[in-house]
Amino acid sequence: MTRLYHVPLSPFCRKVRLTLAEKKVEVELAEERYWEQSPEFLRRNPAAKVPVLKIDGRLLSESQAICEYLEETIPEPRLMPRDPEGRCEVRRLCAWFDDKFHQEVTSKLLYERVNKKIMGQGYPESRNVKSGAQKIKYHLDYLSGLLDQRRWLAGNEMTLADFTAAAHLSSLDYISDVDWNRSQNVKDWYAKIKSRPAFRSILADQVPGFPPPAHYADLDF
């Protein structure tokens, strides 16, 4: 059985979950309290990070590496373009969200509002929350600019870049930190992603102590 060690609201885990679901890979989800750094989990991934995917008798870590492994071993449906330039653009946008967006927004909002409480690390730092709330506006405007020129983020076909962006935004949408009224084309793009069968398990997530807003699972939000 393929097993994913994950945390429900982690955008990196959601990125892998979306890829697995899109490629119709049945997977057992195992929640992992990675911050406790249990010896068993450290044996799976010495970096003490999720996601970790157990598949084909292997243990894989790091979301981008896992997704590209899945792309190479299960090539259909494709989530990476066939041409080198297209693949480069997808990887650039994946890095944009997993690095820049995560550092400037996700870590300032999701981690402050939710992770700190779950991990017993105190209260949110208001300065970080204000910074994340300000920075997300820039990123939404950047996405809007891309979608003014393209059907999907990296071009005319849906790719891993779209799943990566949606993974981060869906985590923040769970705590009502995305202003969907800021850009109609970003909202329309997210609605298309949100309506895919691959997104169903994401929309069913429930984190104890943190109920999602009513619009979170609404496809007609």
Short mmCIF file of C-alpha atoms in Angstrom, two decimals:
data_model
loop_
_atom_site.label_atom_id
_atom_site.label_comp_id
_atom_site.label_asym_id
_atom_site.label_seq_id
_atom_site.Cartn_x
_atom_site.Cartn_y
_atom_site.Cartn_z
CA MET A 1 0.00 0.00 0.00
CA THR A 2 1.25 3.45 -0.92
CA ARG A 3 1.36 5.62 2.20
CA LEU A 4 1.81 9.36 2.60
CA TYR A 5 3.04 10.71 5.92
CA HIS A 6 1.53 14.17 6.01
CA VAL A 7 -0.08 17.07 7.87
CA PRO A 8 -3.51 18.06 6.48
CA LEU A 9 -2.89 21.81 6.06
CA SER A 10 0.72 21.53 4.87
CA PRO A 11 0.83 22.97 1.33
CA PHE A 12 3.74 20.67 0.50
CA CYS A 13 1.71 17.62 1.51
CA ARG A 14 -1.33 18.91 -0.36
CA LYS A 15 0.76 19.33 -3.49
CA VAL A 16 1.70 15.64 -3.34
CA ARG A 17 -1.86 14.60 -2.50
CA LEU A 18 -3.18 16.46 -5.54
CA THR A 19 -0.60 14.84 -7.79
CA LEU A 20 -1.37 11.36 -6.46
CA ALA A 21 -5.11 11.90 -6.87
CA GLU A 22 -4.78 13.32 -10.38
CA LYS A 23 -2.76 10.26 -11.38
CA LYS A 24 -5.33 8.02 -9.66
CA VAL A 25 -2.89 6.49 -7.19
CA GLU A 26 -4.64 5.06 -4.14
CA VAL A 27 -2.84 6.19 -1.04
CA GLU A 28 -3.20 5.73 2.69
CA LEU A 29 -2.84 9.01 4.57
CA ALA A 30 -0.96 8.86 7.86
CA GLU A 31 -0.85 12.07 9.91
CA GLU A 32 2.63 12.68 11.27
CA ARG A 33 3.49 14.97 14.20
CA TYR A 34 6.83 15.69 12.58
CA TRP A 35 7.77 18.41 15.07
CA GLU A 36 8.06 15.75 17.78
CA GLN A 37 10.91 14.19 15.75
CA SER A 38 10.20 10.63 16.81
CA PRO A 39 13.04 8.17 16.12
CA GLU A 40 10.75 6.20 13.80
CA PHE A 41 9.98 9.24 11.67
CA LEU A 42 13.60 10.38 11.65
CA ARG A 43 14.49 7.00 10.16
CA ARG A 44 12.04 7.71 7.35
CA ASN A 45 13.35 11.22 6.79
CA PRO A 46 16.35 12.52 8.78
CA ALA A 47 15.30 16.06 7.83
CA ALA A 48 12.19 15.57 10.04
CA LYS A 49 9.92 17.08 7.40
CA VAL A 50 6.71 16.07 5.70
CA PRO A 51 5.66 14.91 3.19
CA VAL A 52 7.23 11.47 3.06
CA LEU A 53 5.83 9.03 0.51
CA LYS A 54 6.25 5.28 0.80
CA ILE A 55 5.83 3.85 -2.70
CA ASP A 56 7.35 1.03 -4.74
CA GLY A 57 9.30 -0.08 -1.68
CA ARG A 58 10.96 3.33 -1.44
CA LEU A 59 10.72 6.25 0.94
CA LEU A 60 10.65 9.58 -0.90
CA SER A 61 10.84 13.06 0.61
CA GLU A 62 10.64 16.70 -0.54
CA SER A 63 7.44 17.56 -2.38
CA GLN A 64 8.98 18.61 -5.70
CA ALA A 65 11.16 15.50 -5.86
CA ILE A 66 8.17 13.29 -5.01
CA CYS A 67 5.95 14.91 -7.65
CA GLU A 68 8.60 14.62 -10.35
CA TYR A 69 9.14 10.96 -9.41
CA LEU A 70 5.41 10.39 -9.87
CA GLU A 71 5.49 12.26 -13.17
CA GLU A 72 8.30 10.06 -14.47
CA THR A 73 6.91 6.75 -13.23
CA ILE A 74 3.22 7.51 -13.97
CA PRO A 75 3.44 9.78 -17.01
CA GLU A 76 -0.31 10.08 -17.65
CA PRO A 77 -2.04 12.38 -17.13
CA ARG A 78 0.88 14.69 -17.75
CA LEU A 79 1.64 17.46 -15.26
CA MET A 80 4.85 18.61 -16.90
CA PRO A 81 5.15 19.99 -20.45
CA ARG A 82 7.03 18.00 -23.09
CA ASP A 83 9.33 20.85 -24.08
CA PRO A 84 12.32 21.93 -21.95
CA GLU A 85 11.24 25.59 -21.89
CA GLY A 86 7.80 24.64 -20.63
CA ARG A 87 9.24 22.38 -17.92
CA CYS A 88 11.56 25.17 -16.84
CA GLU A 89 8.62 27.56 -16.43
CA VAL A 90 6.67 24.99 -14.39
CA ARG A 91 9.65 24.43 -12.09
CA ARG A 92 10.15 28.20 -11.75
CA LEU A 93 6.58 28.68 -10.59
CA CYS A 94 6.73 25.68 -8.26
CA ALA A 95 9.79 27.26 -6.68
CA TRP A 96 8.01 30.63 -6.54
CA PHE A 97 5.31 29.16 -4.33
CA ASP A 98 7.36 26.63 -2.37
CA ASP A 99 10.07 29.20 -1.63
CA LYS A 100 9.05 32.85 -2.04
CA PHE A 101 5.30 32.56 -1.36
CA HIS A 102 5.89 30.13 1.49
CA GLN A 103 8.46 32.39 3.14
CA GLU A 104 6.53 35.63 2.65
CA VAL A 105 2.94 34.43 3.13
CA THR A 106 2.28 30.84 4.22
CA SER A 107 4.77 30.87 7.07
CA LYS A 108 3.46 34.23 8.24
CA LEU A 109 -0.24 33.32 8.22
CA LEU A 110 -0.86 29.58 8.41
CA TYR A 111 2.07 28.81 10.68
CA GLU A 112 1.35 31.71 13.01
CA ARG A 113 -2.40 31.14 13.22
CA VAL A 114 -2.51 27.33 13.26
CA ASN A 115 0.84 25.57 13.55
CA LYS A 116 1.97 27.42 16.66
CA LYS A 117 -1.13 26.37 18.57
CA ILE A 118 -0.96 22.74 17.40
CA MET A 119 2.73 22.53 18.26
CA GLY A 120 2.33 24.29 21.60
CA GLN A 121 4.64 27.13 20.59
CA GLY A 122 2.67 30.06 21.93
CA TYR A 123 0.58 32.77 20.35
CA PRO A 124 0.68 34.29 16.86
CA GLU A 125 3.16 37.10 16.32
CA SER A 126 1.01 39.97 15.08
CA ARG A 127 3.86 41.53 13.12
CA ASN A 128 4.25 38.35 11.05
CA VAL A 129 0.51 38.07 10.47
CA LYS A 130 0.33 41.68 9.24
CA SER A 131 3.30 41.10 6.95
CA GLY A 132 1.77 37.96 5.44
CA ALA A 133 -1.60 39.67 4.94
CA GLN A 134 0.13 42.49 3.07
CA LYS A 135 2.42 40.28 0.96
CA ILE A 136 -0.34 37.98 -0.30
CA LYS A 137 -1.81 40.93 -2.20
CA TYR A 138 1.35 41.19 -4.29
CA HIS A 139 1.30 37.46 -5.05
CA LEU A 140 -2.37 37.48 -6.04
CA ASP A 141 -1.68 40.38 -8.38
CA TYR A 142 1.24 38.45 -9.87
CA LEU A 143 -0.99 35.44 -10.50
CA SER A 144 -3.59 37.70 -12.05
CA GLY A 145 -0.97 39.04 -14.45
CA LEU A 146 0.02 35.53 -15.49
CA LEU A 147 -3.59 34.53 -16.04
CA ASP A 148 -4.20 37.60 -18.18
CA GLN A 149 -1.84 36.00 -20.69
CA ARG A 150 -2.38 32.26 -20.16
CA ARG A 151 -5.19 29.76 -19.61
CA TRP A 152 -3.22 28.20 -16.73
CA LEU A 153 -0.31 29.51 -14.69
CA ALA A 154 2.50 28.08 -16.81
CA GLY A 155 0.78 28.03 -20.20
CA ASN A 156 -2.24 26.63 -21.98
CA GLU A 157 -2.31 23.31 -20.10
CA MET A 158 -2.77 22.58 -16.42
CA THR A 159 0.53 21.57 -14.81
CA LEU A 160 2.22 20.92 -11.50
CA ALA A 161 2.59 24.70 -11.17
CA ASP A 162 -1.18 25.01 -10.81
CA PHE A 163 -1.31 22.27 -8.17
CA THR A 164 1.55 23.87 -6.26
CA ALA A 165 -0.13 27.27 -6.21
CA ALA A 166 -3.51 25.74 -5.34
CA ALA A 167 -1.95 23.75 -2.50
CA HIS A 168 -0.66 26.91 -0.83
CA LEU A 169 -3.80 28.95 -1.48
CA SER A 170 -6.13 26.19 -0.31
CA SER A 171 -4.26 25.96 3.00
CA LEU A 172 -4.72 29.68 3.48
CA ASP A 173 -8.32 29.56 2.30
CA TYR A 174 -9.00 27.08 5.11
CA ILE A 175 -8.30 29.93 7.54
CA SER A 176 -10.00 32.62 5.39
CA ASP A 177 -6.78 34.40 4.48
CA VAL A 178 -7.34 34.70 0.71
CA ASP A 179 -9.27 37.67 -0.67
CA TRP A 180 -10.88 36.09 -3.72
CA ASN A 181 -12.49 39.40 -4.64
CA ARG A 182 -9.12 40.92 -5.42
CA SER A 183 -8.88 39.24 -8.85
CA GLN A 184 -11.70 37.63 -10.82
CA ASN A 185 -9.38 35.63 -13.06
CA VAL A 186 -7.51 34.21 -10.05
CA LYS A 187 -10.86 33.27 -8.49
CA ASP A 188 -12.00 31.65 -11.77
CA TRP A 189 -8.72 29.74 -12.03
CA TYR A 190 -9.01 28.47 -8.46
CA ALA A 191 -12.64 27.46 -9.06
CA LYS A 192 -11.51 25.27 -11.98
CA ILE A 193 -8.84 23.61 -9.84
CA LYS A 194 -11.19 23.28 -6.87
CA SER A 195 -13.78 21.49 -9.01
CA ARG A 196 -11.42 18.70 -10.08
CA PRO A 197 -11.98 15.24 -8.56
CA ALA A 198 -8.36 15.35 -7.31
CA PHE A 199 -9.36 18.16 -4.95
CA ARG A 200 -12.11 16.28 -3.11
CA SER A 201 -10.02 14.95 -0.24
CA ILE A 202 -8.46 18.39 0.25
CA LEU A 203 -11.90 19.96 0.62
CA ALA A 204 -12.88 17.26 3.13
CA ASP A 205 -10.02 18.07 5.51
CA GLN A 206 -10.97 18.91 9.08
CA VAL A 207 -8.43 20.11 11.62
CA PRO A 208 -9.60 19.79 15.25
CA GLY A 209 -9.99 23.20 16.83
CA PHE A 210 -9.90 24.96 13.46
CA PRO A 211 -13.20 24.58 11.58
CA PRO A 212 -13.04 25.78 7.96
CA PRO A 213 -15.21 28.67 6.75
CA ALA A 214 -18.45 27.86 4.95
CA HIS A 215 -17.04 28.80 1.54
CA TYR A 216 -14.02 26.51 1.84
CA ALA A 217 -15.66 23.41 0.34
CA ASP A 218 -18.19 25.33 -1.75
CA LEU A 219 -17.45 24.88 -5.46
CA ASP A 220 -19.58 27.92 -6.25
CA PHE A 221 -17.80 30.25 -3.85
#
